[in-house]
Tab-separated table of C-alpha atoms in Angstrom:
chain	number	residue	atom	x	y	z
A	1	UNK	CA	-12.113	0.383	13.862
A	2	UNK	CA	-10.950	3.728	15.118
A	3	UNK	CA	-7.486	2.514	15.575
A	4	UNK	CA	-4.079	4.082	15.321
A	5	UNK	CA	-3.760	3.145	11.678
A	6	UNK	CA	-6.466	5.654	10.584
A	7	UNK	CA	-4.075	8.577	10.228
A	8	UNK	CA	-5.661	10.895	7.604
A	9	UNK	CA	-5.792	14.452	9.010
A	10	UNK	CA	-4.193	13.666	12.397
A	11	UNK	CA	-1.612	16.190	13.703
A	12	UNK	CA	1.554	16.323	15.663
A	13	UNK	CA	3.634	13.792	13.838
A	14	UNK	CA	6.236	16.340	12.524
A	15	UNK	CA	7.639	16.712	9.058
A	16	UNK	CA	8.040	14.066	6.498
A	17	UNK	CA	11.734	12.911	6.489
A	18	UNK	CA	12.653	11.675	2.916
A	19	UNK	CA	15.917	9.927	3.004
A	20	UNK	CA	18.309	10.366	0.108
A	21	UNK	CA	19.158	7.076	-1.724
A	22	UNK	CA	17.082	5.163	0.896
A	23	UNK	CA	17.907	1.428	0.923
A	24	UNK	CA	15.085	-1.032	0.806
A	25	UNK	CA	15.990	-2.378	4.289
A	26	UNK	CA	17.610	-0.477	7.161
A	27	UNK	CA	18.629	-3.644	9.057
A	28	UNK	CA	19.274	-7.239	8.124
A	29	UNK	CA	16.361	-8.397	10.278
A	30	UNK	CA	13.932	-6.310	8.104
A	31	UNK	CA	14.692	-8.590	5.093
A	32	UNK	CA	13.728	-11.600	7.213
A	33	UNK	CA	10.709	-9.911	8.543
A	34	UNK	CA	9.360	-9.236	5.056
A	35	UNK	CA	10.151	-12.812	3.960
A	36	UNK	CA	8.782	-14.465	7.133
A	37	UNK	CA	5.563	-12.426	6.794
A	38	UNK	CA	4.993	-13.353	3.060
A	39	UNK	CA	5.810	-17.073	3.678
A	40	UNK	CA	3.520	-17.268	6.663
A	41	UNK	CA	0.789	-15.498	4.772
A	42	UNK	CA	1.257	-18.159	1.898
A	43	UNK	CA	0.158	-20.795	4.358
A	44	UNK	CA	-3.385	-19.732	3.502
A	45	UNK	CA	-4.628	-19.585	7.033
A	46	UNK	CA	-5.585	-15.872	6.891
A	47	UNK	CA	-6.223	-13.160	4.311
A	48	UNK	CA	-4.898	-9.766	3.755
A	49	UNK	CA	-7.778	-8.122	5.591
A	50	UNK	CA	-7.241	-10.155	8.656
A	51	UNK	CA	-3.581	-9.330	8.728
A	52	UNK	CA	-4.337	-5.614	8.329
A	53	UNK	CA	-6.761	-5.828	11.248
A	54	UNK	CA	-4.098	-7.522	13.333
A	55	UNK	CA	-1.745	-4.561	12.674
A	56	UNK	CA	-4.376	-1.917	13.486
A	57	UNK	CA	-5.293	-3.830	16.725
A	58	UNK	CA	-1.958	-3.144	18.318
A	59	UNK	CA	-2.227	-0.674	21.266
A	60	UNK	CA	-1.922	2.825	19.762
A	61	UNK	CA	1.207	3.485	21.918
A	62	UNK	CA	2.751	0.343	20.601
A	63	UNK	CA	1.697	1.025	16.935
A	64	UNK	CA	3.138	4.690	16.915
A	65	UNK	CA	6.345	3.654	18.540
A	66	UNK	CA	7.122	0.730	16.246
A	67	UNK	CA	8.785	0.836	12.835
A	68	UNK	CA	6.651	-0.591	10.041
A	69	UNK	CA	8.313	-4.036	9.986
A	70	UNK	CA	8.073	-4.146	13.743
A	71	UNK	CA	4.271	-3.727	13.378
A	72	UNK	CA	4.251	-6.488	10.780
A	73	UNK	CA	6.074	-8.961	13.119
A	74	UNK	CA	3.964	-8.124	16.237
A	75	UNK	CA	0.780	-8.636	14.166
A	76	UNK	CA	2.186	-11.788	12.658
A	77	UNK	CA	2.781	-13.310	16.066
A	78	UNK	CA	-0.820	-12.608	16.864
A	79	UNK	CA	-2.001	-14.367	13.787
A	80	UNK	CA	0.285	-17.299	14.181
A	81	UNK	CA	-1.001	-17.827	17.640
A	82	UNK	CA	-4.678	-17.342	16.692
A	83	UNK	CA	-4.347	-19.987	14.012
A	84	UNK	CA	-2.412	-22.532	16.226
A	85	UNK	CA	0.955	-22.383	14.400
A	86	UNK	CA	2.916	-21.015	17.351
A	87	UNK	CA	2.159	-20.953	21.079
A	88	UNK	CA	3.055	-18.421	23.804
A	89	UNK	CA	5.537	-21.108	25.082
A	90	UNK	CA	7.248	-21.289	21.730
A	91	UNK	CA	7.671	-17.537	21.682
A	92	UNK	CA	8.781	-17.287	25.222
A	93	UNK	CA	11.380	-19.921	24.737
A	94	UNK	CA	12.376	-18.752	21.209
A	95	UNK	CA	12.153	-22.450	20.237
A	96	UNK	CA	9.697	-24.825	18.677
A	97	UNK	CA	8.021	-26.626	21.737
A	98	UNK	CA	4.390	-27.123	20.864
A	99	UNK	CA	2.928	-28.928	17.843
A	100	UNK	CA	1.518	-26.725	15.190
A	101	UNK	CA	-1.611	-26.766	13.096
A	102	UNK	CA	-1.300	-28.166	9.598
A	103	UNK	CA	-0.887	-25.454	6.985
A	104	UNK	CA	-2.746	-25.474	3.695
A	105	UNK	CA	0.613	-25.173	1.962
A	106	UNK	CA	4.212	-24.316	2.514
A	107	UNK	CA	5.822	-21.805	0.131
A	108	UNK	CA	9.001	-23.469	-1.335
A	109	UNK	CA	11.830	-21.397	-2.783
A	110	UNK	CA	11.268	-22.735	-6.331
A	111	UNK	CA	7.633	-21.540	-6.301
A	112	UNK	CA	8.316	-17.973	-5.082
A	113	UNK	CA	8.677	-16.350	-8.494
A	114	UNK	CA	5.309	-17.809	-9.674
A	115	UNK	CA	3.486	-17.001	-6.478
A	116	UNK	CA	4.731	-13.340	-6.433
A	117	UNK	CA	3.863	-12.903	-10.069
A	118	UNK	CA	0.352	-14.313	-9.507
A	119	UNK	CA	-0.294	-12.006	-6.588
A	120	UNK	CA	-3.719	-12.113	-4.905
A	121	UNK	CA	-6.441	-10.639	-7.073
A	122	UNK	CA	-9.494	-9.612	-4.921
A	123	UNK	CA	-11.879	-8.657	-7.708
A	124	UNK	CA	-15.076	-10.827	-7.612
A	125	UNK	CA	-18.211	-10.943	-9.557
A	126	UNK	CA	-21.147	-9.171	-8.011
A	127	UNK	CA	-24.545	-10.539	-8.766
A	128	UNK	CA	-26.501	-7.356	-8.510
A	129	UNK	CA	-26.019	-4.292	-10.720
A	130	UNK	CA	-24.026	-1.310	-9.277
A	131	UNK	CA	-26.339	0.991	-7.290
A	132	UNK	CA	-24.524	4.177	-8.197
A	133	UNK	CA	-23.316	5.668	-11.437
A	134	UNK	CA	-20.475	8.021	-12.322
A	135	UNK	CA	-21.381	11.667	-11.768
A	136	UNK	CA	-23.960	10.819	-9.040
A	137	UNK	CA	-23.805	12.652	-5.627
A	138	UNK	CA	-23.393	10.466	-2.667
A	139	UNK	CA	-22.906	10.706	1.081
A	140	UNK	CA	-20.624	8.483	3.002
A	141	UNK	CA	-22.035	6.782	6.031
A	142	UNK	CA	-21.239	7.995	9.453
A	143	UNK	CA	-20.382	4.996	11.406
A	144	UNK	CA	-17.740	3.886	13.996
A	145	UNK	CA	-17.639	0.051	13.727
A	146	UNK	CA	-15.500	-1.758	16.327
A	147	UNK	CA	-14.209	-4.114	13.596
A	148	UNK	CA	-12.127	-3.557	10.428
A	149	UNK	CA	-13.310	-0.951	7.906
A	150	UNK	CA	-11.664	0.737	5.030
A	151	UNK	CA	-13.631	3.953	5.231
A	152	UNK	CA	-11.260	6.403	6.927
A	153	UNK	CA	-12.716	8.626	9.725
A	154	UNK	CA	-12.077	11.821	7.804
A	155	UNK	CA	-14.351	10.675	4.940
A	156	UNK	CA	-17.312	9.655	7.059
A	157	UNK	CA	-20.685	11.564	6.746
A	158	UNK	CA	-19.220	13.570	3.789
A	159	UNK	CA	-20.813	14.637	0.546
A	160	UNK	CA	-18.976	13.444	-2.480
A	161	UNK	CA	-19.323	12.515	-6.074
A	162	UNK	CA	-18.977	9.105	-7.750
A	163	UNK	CA	-16.127	9.543	-10.275
A	164	UNK	CA	-15.827	5.889	-11.419
A	165	UNK	CA	-17.480	2.602	-10.822
A	166	UNK	CA	-14.768	-0.063	-10.370
A	167	UNK	CA	-15.139	-3.751	-10.196
A	168	UNK	CA	-16.640	-5.870	-7.578
A	169	UNK	CA	-14.138	-6.430	-4.651
A	170	UNK	CA	-13.915	-8.595	-1.584
A	171	UNK	CA	-15.477	-6.735	1.318
A	172	UNK	CA	-12.837	-6.205	3.964
A	173	UNK	CA	-15.227	-5.492	6.717
A	174	UNK	CA	-16.449	-9.046	6.891
A	175	UNK	CA	-13.420	-10.746	5.266
A	176	UNK	CA	-11.129	-9.443	8.075
A	177	UNK	CA	-13.245	-11.415	10.580
A	178	UNK	CA	-13.809	-14.706	8.880
A	179	UNK	CA	-17.281	-13.694	7.763
A	180	UNK	CA	-16.821	-14.306	4.146
A	181	UNK	CA	-15.823	-12.327	1.028
A	182	UNK	CA	-19.257	-10.810	0.463
A	183	UNK	CA	-18.058	-8.871	-2.681
A	184	UNK	CA	-19.489	-5.407	-3.365
A	185	UNK	CA	-19.003	-2.779	-6.083
A	186	UNK	CA	-16.213	-0.358	-5.317
A	187	UNK	CA	-16.490	3.238	-6.418
A	188	UNK	CA	-13.933	6.158	-6.614
A	189	UNK	CA	-15.582	9.010	-4.673
A	190	UNK	CA	-14.173	12.453	-4.833
A	191	UNK	CA	-14.599	15.107	-2.130
A	192	UNK	CA	-13.724	18.757	-2.269
A	193	UNK	CA	-10.996	19.558	0.357
A	194	UNK	CA	-13.453	22.153	1.825
A	195	UNK	CA	-16.152	19.566	2.410
A	196	UNK	CA	-13.700	17.364	4.473
A	197	UNK	CA	-11.570	19.879	6.208
A	198	UNK	CA	-13.825	22.883	6.297
A	199	UNK	CA	-12.588	26.335	7.100
A	200	UNK	CA	-9.053	27.002	6.137
A	201	UNK	CA	-8.835	24.036	3.714
A	202	UNK	CA	-6.696	24.328	0.544
A	203	UNK	CA	-9.296	25.608	-1.957
A	204	UNK	CA	-7.679	23.737	-4.861
A	205	UNK	CA	-7.654	20.358	-2.970
A	206	UNK	CA	-9.590	17.374	-4.076
A	207	UNK	CA	-9.330	14.073	-2.222
A	208	UNK	CA	-10.651	10.736	-3.387
A	209	UNK	CA	-11.070	7.373	-1.682
A	210	UNK	CA	-12.234	4.026	-3.067
A	211	UNK	CA	-15.378	3.047	-1.230
A	212	UNK	CA	-17.417	-0.159	-1.059
A	213	UNK	CA	-21.045	0.242	-1.980
A	214	UNK	CA	-22.353	-0.213	1.575
A	215	UNK	CA	-20.308	2.822	2.720
A	216	UNK	CA	-22.414	5.017	0.498
A	217	UNK	CA	-25.963	6.518	0.473
A	218	UNK	CA	-27.567	8.617	-2.270
A	219	UNK	CA	-27.274	12.343	-1.578
B	1	UNK	CA	21.253	-16.721	8.189
B	2	UNK	CA	24.505	-14.916	7.714
B	3	UNK	CA	26.040	-12.660	10.348
B	4	UNK	CA	23.330	-10.048	11.293
B	5	UNK	CA	24.775	-6.620	11.194
B	6	UNK	CA	22.154	-4.094	12.298
B	7	UNK	CA	23.919	-0.836	12.308
B	8	UNK	CA	21.691	0.142	15.265
B	9	UNK	CA	22.096	-1.435	18.687
B	10	UNK	CA	18.506	-0.338	19.622
B	11	UNK	CA	17.158	-2.792	17.183
B	12	UNK	CA	19.152	-5.799	18.457
B	13	UNK	CA	16.330	-7.281	20.725
B	14	UNK	CA	13.935	-7.031	17.725
B	15	UNK	CA	16.442	-8.702	15.387
B	16	UNK	CA	16.660	-11.471	17.951
B	17	UNK	CA	12.766	-11.710	17.939
B	18	UNK	CA	12.512	-12.063	14.311
B	19	UNK	CA	15.249	-14.606	14.201
B	20	UNK	CA	13.538	-16.687	16.833
B	21	UNK	CA	10.225	-16.524	15.043
B	22	UNK	CA	11.948	-17.554	11.755
B	23	UNK	CA	13.611	-20.476	13.608
B	24	UNK	CA	10.425	-21.703	15.244
B	25	UNK	CA	8.496	-21.654	11.919
B	26	UNK	CA	11.294	-23.363	10.100
B	27	UNK	CA	11.613	-26.198	12.773
B	28	UNK	CA	7.935	-26.723	12.566
B	29	UNK	CA	8.331	-27.173	8.767
B	30	UNK	CA	5.939	-24.129	8.134
B	31	UNK	CA	8.283	-21.968	6.220
B	32	UNK	CA	11.287	-22.530	3.918
B	33	UNK	CA	14.170	-20.094	4.781
B	34	UNK	CA	15.332	-20.471	1.149
B	35	UNK	CA	11.991	-19.069	-0.008
B	36	UNK	CA	12.611	-15.931	2.205
B	37	UNK	CA	16.042	-15.562	0.354
B	38	UNK	CA	14.230	-15.555	-2.995
B	39	UNK	CA	11.554	-13.172	-1.912
B	40	UNK	CA	14.243	-10.695	-0.507
B	41	UNK	CA	16.318	-11.071	-3.738
B	42	UNK	CA	13.350	-10.360	-5.805
B	43	UNK	CA	12.450	-7.109	-4.211
B	44	UNK	CA	16.118	-5.989	-3.783
B	45	UNK	CA	17.309	-6.767	-7.223
B	46	UNK	CA	14.426	-7.430	-9.663
B	47	UNK	CA	11.344	-5.390	-8.902
B	48	UNK	CA	11.757	-1.715	-8.444
B	49	UNK	CA	10.865	1.843	-9.646
B	50	UNK	CA	12.585	1.124	-12.916
B	51	UNK	CA	9.568	-0.928	-13.976
B	52	UNK	CA	7.204	2.074	-13.443
B	53	UNK	CA	9.680	4.371	-15.176
B	54	UNK	CA	9.475	2.188	-18.301
B	55	UNK	CA	5.709	2.403	-18.134
B	56	UNK	CA	5.848	6.205	-17.966
B	57	UNK	CA	8.404	6.466	-20.673
B	58	UNK	CA	6.337	4.346	-23.043
B	59	UNK	CA	3.308	6.426	-22.248
B	60	UNK	CA	5.257	9.572	-23.070
B	61	UNK	CA	6.474	8.114	-26.449
B	62	UNK	CA	3.439	6.264	-27.647
B	63	UNK	CA	-0.022	7.932	-27.525
B	64	UNK	CA	-1.931	4.709	-28.092
B	65	UNK	CA	-0.173	3.158	-25.129
B	66	UNK	CA	-0.892	6.143	-23.046
B	67	UNK	CA	-4.539	5.896	-24.008
B	68	UNK	CA	-4.538	2.210	-23.106
B	69	UNK	CA	-2.796	2.994	-19.753
B	70	UNK	CA	-5.543	5.549	-18.985
B	71	UNK	CA	-8.366	3.008	-19.828
B	72	UNK	CA	-6.973	-0.157	-18.337
B	73	UNK	CA	-3.660	0.313	-16.600
B	74	UNK	CA	-3.622	-3.354	-15.328
B	75	UNK	CA	-3.593	-4.741	-18.746
B	76	UNK	CA	-1.210	-2.068	-20.295
B	77	UNK	CA	1.300	-2.697	-17.512
B	78	UNK	CA	0.915	-6.358	-17.717
B	79	UNK	CA	1.888	-6.261	-21.465
B	80	UNK	CA	5.313	-5.094	-20.229
B	81	UNK	CA	5.420	-8.220	-17.950
B	82	UNK	CA	5.064	-6.204	-14.676
B	83	UNK	CA	2.628	-8.202	-12.866
B	84	UNK	CA	1.876	-9.585	-9.440
B	85	UNK	CA	1.649	-8.941	-5.778
B	86	UNK	CA	0.267	-5.467	-4.902
B	87	UNK	CA	-0.086	-4.654	-8.583
B	88	UNK	CA	-3.190	-6.789	-9.272
B	89	UNK	CA	-5.362	-3.786	-9.850
B	90	UNK	CA	-3.713	-0.835	-11.295
B	91	UNK	CA	-4.887	2.715	-12.108
B	92	UNK	CA	-2.693	5.350	-13.784
B	93	UNK	CA	-3.247	8.999	-13.017
B	94	UNK	CA	-1.878	11.619	-15.372
B	95	UNK	CA	-0.530	14.982	-14.255
B	96	UNK	CA	-1.658	17.862	-16.358
B	97	UNK	CA	-0.844	21.571	-16.687
B	98	UNK	CA	-3.442	22.413	-14.011
B	99	UNK	CA	-3.624	19.318	-11.789
B	100	UNK	CA	-0.998	17.549	-9.826
B	101	UNK	CA	-1.643	14.085	-8.463
B	102	UNK	CA	-0.490	12.580	-5.070
B	103	UNK	CA	-0.932	9.137	-3.873
B	104	UNK	CA	-1.101	8.020	-0.178
B	105	UNK	CA	-2.489	5.244	1.903
B	106	UNK	CA	-3.762	6.760	5.111
B	107	UNK	CA	-4.808	3.464	6.525
B	108	UNK	CA	-1.706	1.395	6.071
B	109	UNK	CA	0.877	1.301	3.336
B	110	UNK	CA	-0.798	0.228	0.137
B	111	UNK	CA	1.625	0.755	-2.628
B	112	UNK	CA	2.062	-0.680	-6.214
B	113	UNK	CA	4.926	-3.081	-5.497
B	114	UNK	CA	4.857	-4.466	-9.086
B	115	UNK	CA	5.923	-1.143	-10.602
B	116	UNK	CA	7.712	0.696	-7.774
B	117	UNK	CA	9.076	-2.085	-5.650
B	118	UNK	CA	8.880	-1.911	-1.894
B	119	UNK	CA	7.727	1.455	-0.441
B	120	UNK	CA	10.156	3.843	1.267
B	121	UNK	CA	9.930	4.238	5.079
B	122	UNK	CA	8.431	7.803	4.779
B	123	UNK	CA	5.534	6.499	2.699
B	124	UNK	CA	4.445	4.104	5.455
B	125	UNK	CA	5.216	6.455	8.456
B	126	UNK	CA	2.615	8.621	10.207
B	127	UNK	CA	3.903	12.083	9.098
B	128	UNK	CA	3.208	11.381	5.446
B	129	UNK	CA	0.006	9.298	5.865
B	130	UNK	CA	-1.454	11.921	8.313
B	131	UNK	CA	-0.721	15.038	6.256
B	132	UNK	CA	-0.864	14.163	2.595
B	133	UNK	CA	-4.622	14.373	2.654
B	134	UNK	CA	-4.947	17.573	4.680
B	135	UNK	CA	-1.834	19.637	3.875
B	136	UNK	CA	-0.527	18.186	0.635
B	137	UNK	CA	1.269	21.477	-0.382
B	138	UNK	CA	3.037	21.567	2.932
B	139	UNK	CA	4.136	17.877	2.428
B	140	UNK	CA	5.369	18.531	-1.117
B	141	UNK	CA	7.454	21.464	0.097
B	142	UNK	CA	9.231	19.074	2.467
B	143	UNK	CA	10.227	17.164	-0.657
B	144	UNK	CA	11.500	20.378	-2.191
B	145	UNK	CA	8.571	20.724	-4.557
B	146	UNK	CA	6.747	23.984	-4.596
B	147	UNK	CA	3.657	24.027	-6.950
B	148	UNK	CA	2.182	27.280	-8.283
B	149	UNK	CA	-0.732	28.451	-6.190
B	150	UNK	CA	-3.164	27.827	-9.162
B	151	UNK	CA	-2.153	24.255	-9.495
B	152	UNK	CA	-4.999	21.982	-8.246
B	153	UNK	CA	-3.892	19.070	-6.084
B	154	UNK	CA	-5.660	15.705	-6.361
B	155	UNK	CA	-4.935	13.305	-3.608
B	156	UNK	CA	-5.633	9.655	-4.132
B	157	UNK	CA	-6.033	7.759	-0.806
B	158	UNK	CA	-5.499	4.074	-1.611
B	159	UNK	CA	-8.271	2.726	0.630
B	160	UNK	CA	-9.290	-0.366	-1.399
B	161	UNK	CA	-7.220	-2.700	-3.580
B	162	UNK	CA	-6.537	-0.354	-6.466
B	163	UNK	CA	-2.906	0.778	-6.714
B	164	UNK	CA	-2.038	4.063	-8.244
B	165	UNK	CA	0.842	5.108	-10.533
B	166	UNK	CA	1.197	8.761	-11.153
B	167	UNK	CA	2.330	9.674	-14.664
B	168	UNK	CA	4.265	12.897	-14.577
B	169	UNK	CA	4.312	15.421	-17.318
B	170	UNK	CA	6.883	14.926	-19.931
B	171	UNK	CA	9.725	17.484	-19.629
B	172	UNK	CA	10.306	19.838	-22.495
B	173	UNK	CA	13.494	19.432	-24.631
B	174	UNK	CA	13.183	15.572	-24.856
B	175	UNK	CA	11.720	15.256	-28.290
B	176	UNK	CA	13.191	12.356	-30.164
B	177	UNK	CA	14.510	10.738	-26.909
B	178	UNK	CA	14.340	6.939	-26.693
B	179	UNK	CA	12.266	5.267	-24.003
B	180	UNK	CA	15.475	4.207	-22.207
B	181	UNK	CA	16.590	7.800	-22.001
B	182	UNK	CA	13.236	9.056	-20.929
B	183	UNK	CA	12.939	6.452	-18.214
B	184	UNK	CA	16.034	7.917	-16.677
B	185	UNK	CA	14.128	11.043	-15.982
B	186	UNK	CA	11.404	9.296	-13.991
B	187	UNK	CA	12.081	8.878	-10.257
B	188	UNK	CA	10.059	6.685	-7.941
B	189	UNK	CA	8.901	9.938	-6.138
B	190	UNK	CA	7.613	11.311	-9.448
B	191	UNK	CA	5.392	8.254	-9.738
B	192	UNK	CA	4.064	8.820	-6.138
B	193	UNK	CA	3.613	12.488	-6.897
B	194	UNK	CA	6.115	13.952	-4.360
B	195	UNK	CA	8.432	15.109	-7.360
B	196	UNK	CA	8.239	16.090	-10.942
B	197	UNK	CA	10.055	14.299	-13.779
B	198	UNK	CA	13.628	15.577	-14.108
B	199	UNK	CA	14.454	17.785	-17.038
B	200	UNK	CA	17.248	17.131	-19.594
B	201	UNK	CA	20.633	17.661	-17.957
């Protein structure tokens, strides 16, 4: 979706502000926000693509005025409500009032190291051979889907070159919406800066994205 | 939870919101607060940029390892026991005399947690995510890094599940150094591409 998350090439946000010796957390609640989000995700009711979509579905004014962990928590509340774990009444009262759906699992402290070490690999076998090969010219599709997609706006309808054929990966555009993993081949596609940004682009710039096969057409 | 000291009064209502959410989920038996403690401890004290610095130092010192890292970064990094969440599919990209690599996630905050730990705020914030792909030289200058005009810039937008680790160039004057000494020269920012490796003091 053309949401507030799709930031590449936008202007007006001001300079980057690196912080010397930046701490991992800027407030105690951020520690809990990270942990609550990971623990709730471990219940297994939604996947990473659905959680990304919940974040990018925040109103743009809300997204841009929220810190990153605030975005996480606001999206988490949406996911918890959608899947029946908390209700509006729970959140309004700040207490557990309504009964909750039964989670697939609850992450216990003793299992955290193993779960973090395992991660969540999303490579999957793809039955059909890769449609494109390294060195081939391709054009990214020009589309504006209302649902989740991982093809940034700046890289739509652009001429690029396949640099590498990666593995098969879960397709986020369907997986975010409960329509299955539908794995596809993923390719690293490189674009000249001038192809993307046109006049005035840095002549030395090359930008690459990792694109699912259905984002690409032969050029 | 222990006394919550936020250092920022503006965030107090949000701290209360997060605490309420944690309480609700705990009372319903959906989360274990002790698991949160372990997660936070893991990312505050166990997983951080030192992991990635050791990968880079080993690649500098061992051409066979560097070659493996180039071909199959996931396996080469796993051999040092750095595995897991947001490091499941790794790609190492090597700076050269004529090309400098820079990593961004314009769509969210994709970042190789297993080798760099949790990302800094600037990596997740709009100024970096919006400009790294259109004005990387300007961004680098805000980090105090001015590249020669002839140096090509390759920006890797982390749009899928691949996570990137920049291998900076080895500084001169470090011949014969141990991997521990070399790792001290590799900052988190050098492995994102917003800095170079430090030189010998």
